[in-house]
Coordinates of C-alpha atoms and ligand atoms in Angstrom, one line a residue:
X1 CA -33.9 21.6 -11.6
X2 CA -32.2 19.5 -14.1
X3 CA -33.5 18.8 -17.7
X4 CA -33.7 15.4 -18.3
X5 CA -34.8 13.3 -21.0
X6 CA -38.7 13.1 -20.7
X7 CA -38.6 9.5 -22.3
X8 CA -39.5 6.7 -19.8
X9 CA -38.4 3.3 -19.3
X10 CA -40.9 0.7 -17.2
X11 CA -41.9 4.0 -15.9
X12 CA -38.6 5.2 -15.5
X13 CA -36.5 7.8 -16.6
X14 CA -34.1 6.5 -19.7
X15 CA -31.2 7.2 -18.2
X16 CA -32.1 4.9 -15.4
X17 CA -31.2 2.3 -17.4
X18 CA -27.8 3.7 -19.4
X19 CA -26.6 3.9 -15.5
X20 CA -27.9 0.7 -14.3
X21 CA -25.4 -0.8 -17.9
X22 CA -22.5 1.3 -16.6
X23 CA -22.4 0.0 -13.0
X24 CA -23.5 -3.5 -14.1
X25 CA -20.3 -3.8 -15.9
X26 CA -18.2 -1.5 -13.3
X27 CA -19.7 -4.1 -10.5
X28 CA -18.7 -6.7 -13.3
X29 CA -15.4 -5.5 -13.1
X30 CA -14.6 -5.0 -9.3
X31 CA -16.7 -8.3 -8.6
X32 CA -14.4 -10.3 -11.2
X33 CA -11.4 -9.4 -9.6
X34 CA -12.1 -9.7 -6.5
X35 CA -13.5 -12.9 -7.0
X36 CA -10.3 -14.2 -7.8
X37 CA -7.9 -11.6 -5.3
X38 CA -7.5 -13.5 -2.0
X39 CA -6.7 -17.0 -4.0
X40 CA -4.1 -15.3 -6.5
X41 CA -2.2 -13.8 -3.6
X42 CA -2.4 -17.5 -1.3
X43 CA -1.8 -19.1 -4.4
X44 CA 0.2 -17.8 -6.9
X45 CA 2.0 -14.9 -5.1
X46 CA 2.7 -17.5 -1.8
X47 CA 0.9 -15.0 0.4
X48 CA 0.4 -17.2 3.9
X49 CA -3.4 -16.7 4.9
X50 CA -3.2 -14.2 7.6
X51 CA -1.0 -11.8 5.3
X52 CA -3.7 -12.2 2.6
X53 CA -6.6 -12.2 4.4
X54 CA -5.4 -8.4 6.1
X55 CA -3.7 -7.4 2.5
X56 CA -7.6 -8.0 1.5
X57 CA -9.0 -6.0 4.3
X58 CA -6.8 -3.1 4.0
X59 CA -7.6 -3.3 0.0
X60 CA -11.2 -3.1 0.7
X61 CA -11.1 -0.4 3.3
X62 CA -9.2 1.7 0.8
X63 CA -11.5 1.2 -2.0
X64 CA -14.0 2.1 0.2
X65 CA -12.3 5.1 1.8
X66 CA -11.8 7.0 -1.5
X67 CA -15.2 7.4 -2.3
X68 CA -14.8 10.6 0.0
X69 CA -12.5 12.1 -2.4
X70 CA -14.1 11.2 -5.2
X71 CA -17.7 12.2 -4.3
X72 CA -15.9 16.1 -2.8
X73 CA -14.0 16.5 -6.1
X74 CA -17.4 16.1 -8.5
X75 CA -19.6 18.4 -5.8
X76 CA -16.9 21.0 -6.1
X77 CA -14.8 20.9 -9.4
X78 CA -15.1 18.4 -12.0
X79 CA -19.1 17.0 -11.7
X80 CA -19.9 13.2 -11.9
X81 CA -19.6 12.4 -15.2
X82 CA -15.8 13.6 -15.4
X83 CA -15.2 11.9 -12.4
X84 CA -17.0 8.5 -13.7
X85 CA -14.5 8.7 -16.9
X86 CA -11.6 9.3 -15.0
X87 CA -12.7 6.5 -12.4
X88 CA -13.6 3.7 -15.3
X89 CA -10.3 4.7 -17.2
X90 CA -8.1 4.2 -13.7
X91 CA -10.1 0.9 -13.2
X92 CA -9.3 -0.5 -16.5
X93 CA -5.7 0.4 -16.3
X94 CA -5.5 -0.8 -13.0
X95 CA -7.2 -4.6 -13.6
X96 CA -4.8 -4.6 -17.1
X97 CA -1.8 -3.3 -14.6
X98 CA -3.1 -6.9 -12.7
X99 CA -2.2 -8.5 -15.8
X100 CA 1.3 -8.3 -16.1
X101 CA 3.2 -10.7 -13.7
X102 CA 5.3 -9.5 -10.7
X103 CA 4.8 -8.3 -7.1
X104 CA 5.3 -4.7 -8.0
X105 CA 2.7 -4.5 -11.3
X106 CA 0.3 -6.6 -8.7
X107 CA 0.1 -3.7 -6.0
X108 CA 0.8 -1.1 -8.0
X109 CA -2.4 -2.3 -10.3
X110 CA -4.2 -2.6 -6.8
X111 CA -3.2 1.3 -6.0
X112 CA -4.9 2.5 -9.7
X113 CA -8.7 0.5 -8.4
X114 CA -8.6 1.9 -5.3
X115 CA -8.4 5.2 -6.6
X116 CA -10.7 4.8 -9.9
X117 CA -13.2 3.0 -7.5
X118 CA -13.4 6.5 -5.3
X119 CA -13.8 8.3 -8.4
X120 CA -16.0 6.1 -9.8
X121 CA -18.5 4.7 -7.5
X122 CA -19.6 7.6 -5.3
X123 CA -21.2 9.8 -8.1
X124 CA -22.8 7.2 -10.3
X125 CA -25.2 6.9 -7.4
X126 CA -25.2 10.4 -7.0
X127 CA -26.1 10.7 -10.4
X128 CA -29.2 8.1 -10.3
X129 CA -30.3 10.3 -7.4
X130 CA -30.2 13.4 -9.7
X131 CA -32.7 11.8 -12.2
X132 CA -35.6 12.2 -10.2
X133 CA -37.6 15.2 -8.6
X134 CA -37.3 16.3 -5.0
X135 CA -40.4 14.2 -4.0
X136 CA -40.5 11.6 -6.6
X137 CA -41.6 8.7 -5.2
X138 CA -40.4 6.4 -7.6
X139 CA -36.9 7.3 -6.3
X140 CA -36.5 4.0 -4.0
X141 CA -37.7 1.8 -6.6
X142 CA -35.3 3.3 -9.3
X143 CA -32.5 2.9 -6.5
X144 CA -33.5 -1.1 -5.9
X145 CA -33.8 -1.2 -10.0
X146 CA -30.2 -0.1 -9.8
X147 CA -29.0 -1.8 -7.4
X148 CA -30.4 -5.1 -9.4
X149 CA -27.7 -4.2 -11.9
X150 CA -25.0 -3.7 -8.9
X151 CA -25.7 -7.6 -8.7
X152 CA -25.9 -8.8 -11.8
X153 CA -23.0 -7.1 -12.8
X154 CA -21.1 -9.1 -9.5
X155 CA -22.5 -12.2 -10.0
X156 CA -21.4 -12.3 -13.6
X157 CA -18.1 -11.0 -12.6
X158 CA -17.4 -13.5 -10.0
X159 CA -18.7 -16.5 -12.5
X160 CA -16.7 -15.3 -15.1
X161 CA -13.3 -13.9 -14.6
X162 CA -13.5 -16.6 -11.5
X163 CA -13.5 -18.9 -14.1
X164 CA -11.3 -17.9 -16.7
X165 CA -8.5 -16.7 -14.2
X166 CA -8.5 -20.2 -12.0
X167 CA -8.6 -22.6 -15.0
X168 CA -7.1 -20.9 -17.3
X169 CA -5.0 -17.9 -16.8
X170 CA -4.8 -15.7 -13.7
X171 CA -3.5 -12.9 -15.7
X172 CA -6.1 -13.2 -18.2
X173 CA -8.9 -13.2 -15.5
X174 CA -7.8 -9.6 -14.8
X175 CA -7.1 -8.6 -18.0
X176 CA -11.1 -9.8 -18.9
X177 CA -12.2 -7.9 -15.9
X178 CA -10.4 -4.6 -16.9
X179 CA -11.9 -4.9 -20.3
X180 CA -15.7 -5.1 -19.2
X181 CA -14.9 -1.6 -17.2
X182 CA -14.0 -0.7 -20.7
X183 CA -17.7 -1.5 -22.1
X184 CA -19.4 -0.2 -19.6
X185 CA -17.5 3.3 -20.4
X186 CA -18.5 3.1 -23.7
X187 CA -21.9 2.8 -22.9
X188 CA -22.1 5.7 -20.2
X189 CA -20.6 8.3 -23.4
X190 CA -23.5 6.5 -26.0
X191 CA -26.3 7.2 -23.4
X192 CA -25.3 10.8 -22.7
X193 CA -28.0 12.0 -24.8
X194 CA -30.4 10.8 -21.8
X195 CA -28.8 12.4 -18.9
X196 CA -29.8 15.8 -19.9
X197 CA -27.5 18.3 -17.2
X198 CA -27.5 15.5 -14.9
X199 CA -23.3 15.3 -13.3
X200 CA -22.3 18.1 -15.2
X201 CA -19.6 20.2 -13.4
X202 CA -20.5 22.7 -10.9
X203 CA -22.0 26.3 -12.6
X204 CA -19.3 28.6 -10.9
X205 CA -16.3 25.6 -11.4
X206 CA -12.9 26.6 -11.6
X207 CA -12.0 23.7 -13.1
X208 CA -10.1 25.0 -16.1
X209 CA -8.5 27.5 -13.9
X210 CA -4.6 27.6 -14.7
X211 CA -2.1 26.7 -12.0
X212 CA 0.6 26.8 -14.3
X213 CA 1.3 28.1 -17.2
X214 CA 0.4 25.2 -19.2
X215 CA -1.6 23.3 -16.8
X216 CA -5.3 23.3 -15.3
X217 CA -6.6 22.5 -12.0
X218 CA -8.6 19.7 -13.2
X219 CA -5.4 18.2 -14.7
X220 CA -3.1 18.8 -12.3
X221 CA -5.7 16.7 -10.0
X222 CA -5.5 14.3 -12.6
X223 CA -1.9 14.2 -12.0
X224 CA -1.2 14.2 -8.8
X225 CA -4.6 11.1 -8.7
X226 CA -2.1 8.9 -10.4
X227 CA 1.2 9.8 -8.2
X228 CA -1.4 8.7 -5.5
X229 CA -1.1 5.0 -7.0
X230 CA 2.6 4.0 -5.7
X231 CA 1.3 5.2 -2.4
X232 CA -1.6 3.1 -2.0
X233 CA 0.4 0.5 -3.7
X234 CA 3.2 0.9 -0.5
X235 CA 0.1 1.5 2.2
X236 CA -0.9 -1.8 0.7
X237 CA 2.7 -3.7 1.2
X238 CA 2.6 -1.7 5.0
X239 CA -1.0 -3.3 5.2
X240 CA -1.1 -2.1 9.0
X241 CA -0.8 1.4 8.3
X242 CA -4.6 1.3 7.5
X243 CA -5.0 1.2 11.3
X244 CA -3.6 4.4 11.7
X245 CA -5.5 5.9 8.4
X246 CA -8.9 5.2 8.5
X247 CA -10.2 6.6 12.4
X248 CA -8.7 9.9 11.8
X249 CA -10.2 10.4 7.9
X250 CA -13.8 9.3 9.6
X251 CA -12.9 11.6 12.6
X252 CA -12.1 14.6 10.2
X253 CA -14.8 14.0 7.7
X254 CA -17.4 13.8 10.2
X255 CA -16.7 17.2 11.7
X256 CA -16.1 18.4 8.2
X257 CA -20.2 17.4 7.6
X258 CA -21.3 18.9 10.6
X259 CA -19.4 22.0 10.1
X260 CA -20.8 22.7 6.6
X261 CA -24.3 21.7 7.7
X262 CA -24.8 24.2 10.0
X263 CA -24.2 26.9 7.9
X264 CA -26.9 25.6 5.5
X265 CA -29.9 26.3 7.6
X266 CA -31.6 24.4 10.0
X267 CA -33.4 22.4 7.6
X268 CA -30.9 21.1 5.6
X269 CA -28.7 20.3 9.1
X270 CA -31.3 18.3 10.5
X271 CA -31.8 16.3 7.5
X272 CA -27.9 15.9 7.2
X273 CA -27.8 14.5 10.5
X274 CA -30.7 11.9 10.0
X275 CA -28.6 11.0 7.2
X276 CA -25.7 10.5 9.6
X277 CA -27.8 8.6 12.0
X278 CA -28.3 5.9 8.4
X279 CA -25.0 6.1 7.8
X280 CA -23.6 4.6 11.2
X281 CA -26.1 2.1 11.5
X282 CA -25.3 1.6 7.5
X283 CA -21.7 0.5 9.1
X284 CA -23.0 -1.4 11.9
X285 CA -24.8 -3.4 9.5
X286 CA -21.7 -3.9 7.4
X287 CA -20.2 -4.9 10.0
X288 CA -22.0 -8.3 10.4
X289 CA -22.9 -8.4 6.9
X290 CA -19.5 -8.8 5.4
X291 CA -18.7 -11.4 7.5
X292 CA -19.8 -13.5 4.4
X293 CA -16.4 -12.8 3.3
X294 CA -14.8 -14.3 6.3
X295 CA -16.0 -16.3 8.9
X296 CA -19.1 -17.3 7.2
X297 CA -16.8 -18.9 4.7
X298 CA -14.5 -21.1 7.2
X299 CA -17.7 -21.5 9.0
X300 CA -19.4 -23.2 6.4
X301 CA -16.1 -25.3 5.9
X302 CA -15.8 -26.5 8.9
X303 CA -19.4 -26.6 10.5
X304 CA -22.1 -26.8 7.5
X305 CA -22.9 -30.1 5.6
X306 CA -22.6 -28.4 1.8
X307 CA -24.2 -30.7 0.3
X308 CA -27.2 -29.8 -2.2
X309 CA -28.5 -33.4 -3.4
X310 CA -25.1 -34.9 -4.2
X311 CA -23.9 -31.6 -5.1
X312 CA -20.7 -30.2 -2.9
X313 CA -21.1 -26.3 -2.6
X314 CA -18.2 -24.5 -1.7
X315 CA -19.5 -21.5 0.8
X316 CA -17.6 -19.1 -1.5
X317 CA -19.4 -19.2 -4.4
X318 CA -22.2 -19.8 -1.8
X319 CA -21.1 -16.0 -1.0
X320 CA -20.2 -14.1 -3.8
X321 CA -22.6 -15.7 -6.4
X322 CA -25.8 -16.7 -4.8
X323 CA -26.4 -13.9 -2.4
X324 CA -26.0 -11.6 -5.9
X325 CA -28.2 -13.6 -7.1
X326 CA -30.5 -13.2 -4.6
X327 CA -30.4 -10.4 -4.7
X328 CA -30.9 -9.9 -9.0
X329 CA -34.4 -12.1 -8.3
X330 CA -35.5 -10.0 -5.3
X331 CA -34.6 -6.6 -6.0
X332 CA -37.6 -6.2 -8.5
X333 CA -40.5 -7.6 -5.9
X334 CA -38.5 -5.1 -3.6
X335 CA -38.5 -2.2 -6.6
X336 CA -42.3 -3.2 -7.1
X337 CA -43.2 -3.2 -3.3
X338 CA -42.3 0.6 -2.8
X339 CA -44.5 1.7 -5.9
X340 CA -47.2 0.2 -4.4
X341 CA -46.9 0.6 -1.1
X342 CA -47.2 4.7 -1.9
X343 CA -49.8 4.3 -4.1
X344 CA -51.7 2.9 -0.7
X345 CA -49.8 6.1 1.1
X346 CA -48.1 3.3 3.3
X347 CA -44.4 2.9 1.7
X348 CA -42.3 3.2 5.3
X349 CA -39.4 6.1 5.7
X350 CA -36.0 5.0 5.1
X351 CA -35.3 4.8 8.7
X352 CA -38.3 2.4 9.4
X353 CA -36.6 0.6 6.3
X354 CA -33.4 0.0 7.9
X355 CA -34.7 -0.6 11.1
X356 CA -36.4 -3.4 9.1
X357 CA -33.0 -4.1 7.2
X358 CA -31.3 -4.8 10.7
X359 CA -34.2 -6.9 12.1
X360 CA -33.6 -9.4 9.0
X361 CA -29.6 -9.3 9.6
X362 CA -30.6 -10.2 13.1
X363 CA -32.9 -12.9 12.0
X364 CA -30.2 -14.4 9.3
X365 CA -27.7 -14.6 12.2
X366 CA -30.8 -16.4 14.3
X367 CA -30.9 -19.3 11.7
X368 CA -27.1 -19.8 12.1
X369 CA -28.0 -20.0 15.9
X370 CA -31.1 -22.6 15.3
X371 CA -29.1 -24.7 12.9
X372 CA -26.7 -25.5 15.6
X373 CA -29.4 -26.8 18.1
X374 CA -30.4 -29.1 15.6
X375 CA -27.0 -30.0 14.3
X376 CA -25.7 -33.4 14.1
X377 CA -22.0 -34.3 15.7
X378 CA -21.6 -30.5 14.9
X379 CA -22.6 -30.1 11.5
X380 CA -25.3 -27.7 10.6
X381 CA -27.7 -28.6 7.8
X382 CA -27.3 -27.0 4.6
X383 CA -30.7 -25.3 4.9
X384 CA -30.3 -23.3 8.2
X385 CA -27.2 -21.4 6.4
X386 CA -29.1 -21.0 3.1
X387 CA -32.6 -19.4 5.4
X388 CA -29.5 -17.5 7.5
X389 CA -28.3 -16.0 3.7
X390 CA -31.8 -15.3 3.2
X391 CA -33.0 -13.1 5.8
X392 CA -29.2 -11.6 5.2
X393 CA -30.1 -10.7 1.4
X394 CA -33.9 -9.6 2.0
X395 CA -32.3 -7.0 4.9
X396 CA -29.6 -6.2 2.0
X397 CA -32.5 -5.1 -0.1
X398 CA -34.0 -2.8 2.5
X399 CA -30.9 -1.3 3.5
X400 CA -28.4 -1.0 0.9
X401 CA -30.3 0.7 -2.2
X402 CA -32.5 2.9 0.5
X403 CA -29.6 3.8 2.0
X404 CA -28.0 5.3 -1.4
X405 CA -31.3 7.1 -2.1
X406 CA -32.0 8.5 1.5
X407 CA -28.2 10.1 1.0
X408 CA -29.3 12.0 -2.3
X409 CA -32.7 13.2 -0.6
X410 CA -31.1 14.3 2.4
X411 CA -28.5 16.0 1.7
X412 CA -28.5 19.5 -0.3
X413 CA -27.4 19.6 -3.7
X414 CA -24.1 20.9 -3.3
X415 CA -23.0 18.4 -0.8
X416 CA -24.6 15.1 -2.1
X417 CA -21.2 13.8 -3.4
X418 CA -19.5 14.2 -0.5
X419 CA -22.3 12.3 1.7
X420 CA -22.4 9.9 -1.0
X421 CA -18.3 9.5 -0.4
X422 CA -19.6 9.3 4.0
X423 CA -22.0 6.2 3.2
X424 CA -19.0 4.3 1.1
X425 CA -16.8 5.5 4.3
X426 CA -19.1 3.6 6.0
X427 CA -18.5 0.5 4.4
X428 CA -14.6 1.2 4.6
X429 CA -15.7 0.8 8.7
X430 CA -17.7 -1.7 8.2
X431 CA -15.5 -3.5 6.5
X432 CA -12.6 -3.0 9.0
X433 CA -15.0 -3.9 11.8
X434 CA -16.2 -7.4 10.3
X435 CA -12.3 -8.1 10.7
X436 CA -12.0 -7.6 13.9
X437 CA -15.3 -9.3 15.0
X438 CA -14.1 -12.2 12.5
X439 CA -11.2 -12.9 14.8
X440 CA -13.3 -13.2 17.5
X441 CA -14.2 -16.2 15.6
X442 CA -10.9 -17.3 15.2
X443 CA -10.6 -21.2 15.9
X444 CA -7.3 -22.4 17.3
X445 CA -6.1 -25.3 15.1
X446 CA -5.7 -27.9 18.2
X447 CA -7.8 -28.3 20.9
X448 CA -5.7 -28.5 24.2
X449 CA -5.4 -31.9 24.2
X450 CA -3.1 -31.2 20.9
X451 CA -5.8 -32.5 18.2
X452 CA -7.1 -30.9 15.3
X453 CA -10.8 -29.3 16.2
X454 CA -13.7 -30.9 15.8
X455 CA -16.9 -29.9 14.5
X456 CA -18.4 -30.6 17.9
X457 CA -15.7 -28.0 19.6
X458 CA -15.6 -25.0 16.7
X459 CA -19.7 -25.0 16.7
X460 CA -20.4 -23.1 20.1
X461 CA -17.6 -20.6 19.1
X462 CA -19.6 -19.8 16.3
X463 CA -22.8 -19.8 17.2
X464 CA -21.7 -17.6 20.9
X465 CA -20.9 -14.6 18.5
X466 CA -23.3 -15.0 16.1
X467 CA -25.9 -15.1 19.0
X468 CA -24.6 -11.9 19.9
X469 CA -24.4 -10.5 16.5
X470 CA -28.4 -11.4 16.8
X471 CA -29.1 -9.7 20.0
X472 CA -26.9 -6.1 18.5
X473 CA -29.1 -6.6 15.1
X474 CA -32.5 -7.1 16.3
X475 CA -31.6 -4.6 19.3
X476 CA -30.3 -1.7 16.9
X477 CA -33.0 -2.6 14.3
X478 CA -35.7 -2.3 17.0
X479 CA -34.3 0.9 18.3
X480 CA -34.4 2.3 14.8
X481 CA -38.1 1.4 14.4
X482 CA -39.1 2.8 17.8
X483 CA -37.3 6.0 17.6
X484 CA -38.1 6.8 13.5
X485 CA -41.4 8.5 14.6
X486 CA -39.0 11.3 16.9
X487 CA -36.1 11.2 14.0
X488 CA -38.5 11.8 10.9
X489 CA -39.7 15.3 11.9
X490 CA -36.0 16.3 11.4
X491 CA -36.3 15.0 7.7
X492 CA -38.7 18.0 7.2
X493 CA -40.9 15.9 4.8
X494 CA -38.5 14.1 2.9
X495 CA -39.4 10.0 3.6
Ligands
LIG1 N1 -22.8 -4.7 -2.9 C1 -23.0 -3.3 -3.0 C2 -22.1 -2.7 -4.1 O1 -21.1 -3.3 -4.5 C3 -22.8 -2.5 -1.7 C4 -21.5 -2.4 -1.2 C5 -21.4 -1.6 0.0 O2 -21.9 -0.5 0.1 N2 -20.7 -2.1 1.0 O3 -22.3 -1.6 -4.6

């Protein structure tokens, strides 16, 4: 058991909120970039679109592979909070690497976030997790609470460093992003006062064990982190090698979980393998969810009317900006529904909520489907794709922050890192899946008559996969909810 800080915040414990500040600005951070990664490579670096589009997907899947590392290193070695440091230092270095013109500072900046992000992301989650008692029940609420400042922080971001780096310096975008990692580090070492032991290294670490002479384990990780960077940097330029990377690491790391859960008892391996059973319908959901990024984008380009009373939206910051802040407004009515729903001893298990998660993906992908049987010459009204973004976000929100507080309940102590490194893994599939369904989206440019597309001929190719994305959604969602009954008694009374 952990001493922490007694002091409460809105009925939560301090640190709560000195986490929420140091992701918000993280998220910030990432977000910003991001925001403004695809367009600098198209525009500025002359990428064509298919060579940006899979530079971006192999980025993402790395930064969202990492987290493995990351989350095994803190459980073993170095605890979170060394690993958030190291993480937000690599992040900051990486977006001012992004800074200095040139191919080679571009993917070599690239390499240093894909590595801080794995040491970064994984255990400040873990880390929330930690603040609360085995049975707290304020655990989910804290997590949506959290995951409120995950958005703000993105939405911000993308605004921001969107702005600065499009209209007035691309380098300087980066450079703004890098320094907002900065402030959020500097308020993670104020608040450390109301973490009590919480990320601390390991009791028995061997951390400061010498491999050399002159040199620690922990910093001859350190080193060999940052010789990582010119790799990733070259995996990034050989974008295809990801192909060959990712099945195997989820292949190994799979067995690796099962393999140490047995030999924890038979209570702590069924409750490892519920959270297994989260985490793959965490990357189904991912799956269709981050086709925002994609074909929801060219989508809304070439099939949704975007305009908002005179207004012209463009579908990307229709993506990154207004689905965070969706999600900033809901998260506390979401945060607020758990409390009471277990004061009424009716708040649903995690794998009711994600059954409930998928149902609304299904349904968000179902308003895509009825916009087009009302559409006009093949153009869907503005409000089908904004109910469609809905249901997408309010599934989001029973999902997503659940998701990263079933993984710290599940999973026993020692291993909550690495499982919280297995959800983010899931995302890195997720991620690589919504590519490949994307391109089953992919419109030719000419019809076969030789003429650029219409509206009227792209629509059904849409709305024929998005239909089926429906029927997998509400199908795995149901599935979920009908066989949670069965799956819950191997939770052994964690919810
Ligand atoms: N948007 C959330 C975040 O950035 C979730 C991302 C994910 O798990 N794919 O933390």
């Amino acid at each position: 058991m952990t001493a922490i800080s007694k002091e409460e915040w809105f009925g939560h414990p301090k640190g709560l909120f000195i986490l929420f500040m140091t992701e918000m600005w993280e998220r910030f951070t990432f977000y910003g970039m991001r925001a403004l990664l695809i367009l600098f490579m198209t525009s500025q670096m002359q990428f064509e679109d298919s060579k940006a589009n899979l530079t971006y997907g192999a980025y993402q899947a790395f930064v969202y592979t990492m987290p493995v590392w990351g989350g095994w290193l803190a459980d073993k070695l170095i605890g979170q909070r060394i690993s958030i440091m190291w993480g937000g230092i690599m992040m900051a270095i990486g977006n001012f690497t992004l800074a200095i013109p040139g191919d080679t500072a571009f993917f070599l900046g690239l390499g240093m976030i894909i590595m801080g992000n794995g040491y970064f992301k994984p255990n400040i989650s873990t880390m929330v997790g930690d603040l609360y008692a085995e049975h707290d029940e304020r655990r989910d609420s804290g997590f949506s609470i959290f995951y409120m400042g995950i958005n703000v922080g993105a939405t911000l971001g993308g605004l921001i460093c969107g702005y600065v780096g499009q209209t007035i310096n691309w380098h300087l975008g980066f450079a703004l992003a890098g320094f907002f990692m900065l402030l959020g580090l500097m308020v993670f070492r104020k608040g450390q006062s109301t973490l009590g032991n919480v990320g601390l290294p390991p009791e028995n670490t061997q951390m400061n064990k010498k491999v050399l002479s002159f040199l620690s384990m922990k910093n001859a990780i350190l080193i060999l982190s940052v010789l990582m960077v010119p790799v990733f940097a070259f995996l990034l330029v050989n974008y295809k090698m990801i192909n060959y990377i990712i099945n195997p690491i989820g292949i190994v790391m799979l067995l690796y979980v099962i393999y140490f859960g047995l030999k924890e008892g038979s209570v702590a391996f069924g409750r490892l393998m519920v959270a297994l059973v989260l985490i793959f319908f965490s990357m189904l959901f991912w799956s269709f969810y981050e086709q925002g990024g994609g074909s929801l984008n060219l989508y809304a380009a070439r099939n949704v009317n975007m305009n908002f009373f005179g207004i012209h939206l463009s579908s990307a910051a229709l993506n990154n900006s207004i689905n965070g802040a969706m999600v900033v407004i809901m998260s506390p009515v979401f945060g607020w529904l758990w409390v009471k729903l277990s004061k009424l001893n009716a708040n649903p298990n995690s794998l009711v909520k994600f059954g409930l998660g998928l149902v609304q993906l299904g349904l968000g992908f179902y308003m895509f489907v009825l916009g087009a049987k009302t559409a006009d010459n093949g153009m869907v009204n503005l409000f089908w794709f904004a109910a469609g973004y809905f249901f997408m976000t309010t599934g989001e929100l029973c999902l997503s922050p659940i998701g990263l507080s079933a993984i710290t309940k599940l999973s026993p102590p020692k291993m909550v890192g690495l499982m919280m490194g297995m959800w983010f893994l899931a995302s890195a599939f997720g991620q690589y899946l919504a590519g490949i369904i994307g391109t089953m989206m992919a419109i030719p440019a000419e019809s076969e008559t030789g003429a650029k597309l219409t509206a009227m001929e792209s629509l059904p190719i849409y709305t024929g996969i998005f239909n089926q994305i429906t029927m997998v959604s509400l199908a795995s969602g149901l599935f979920l909810l009908v066989v949670s009954p069965f799956l819950r008694r191997f939770m052994h009374g964690v919810k």
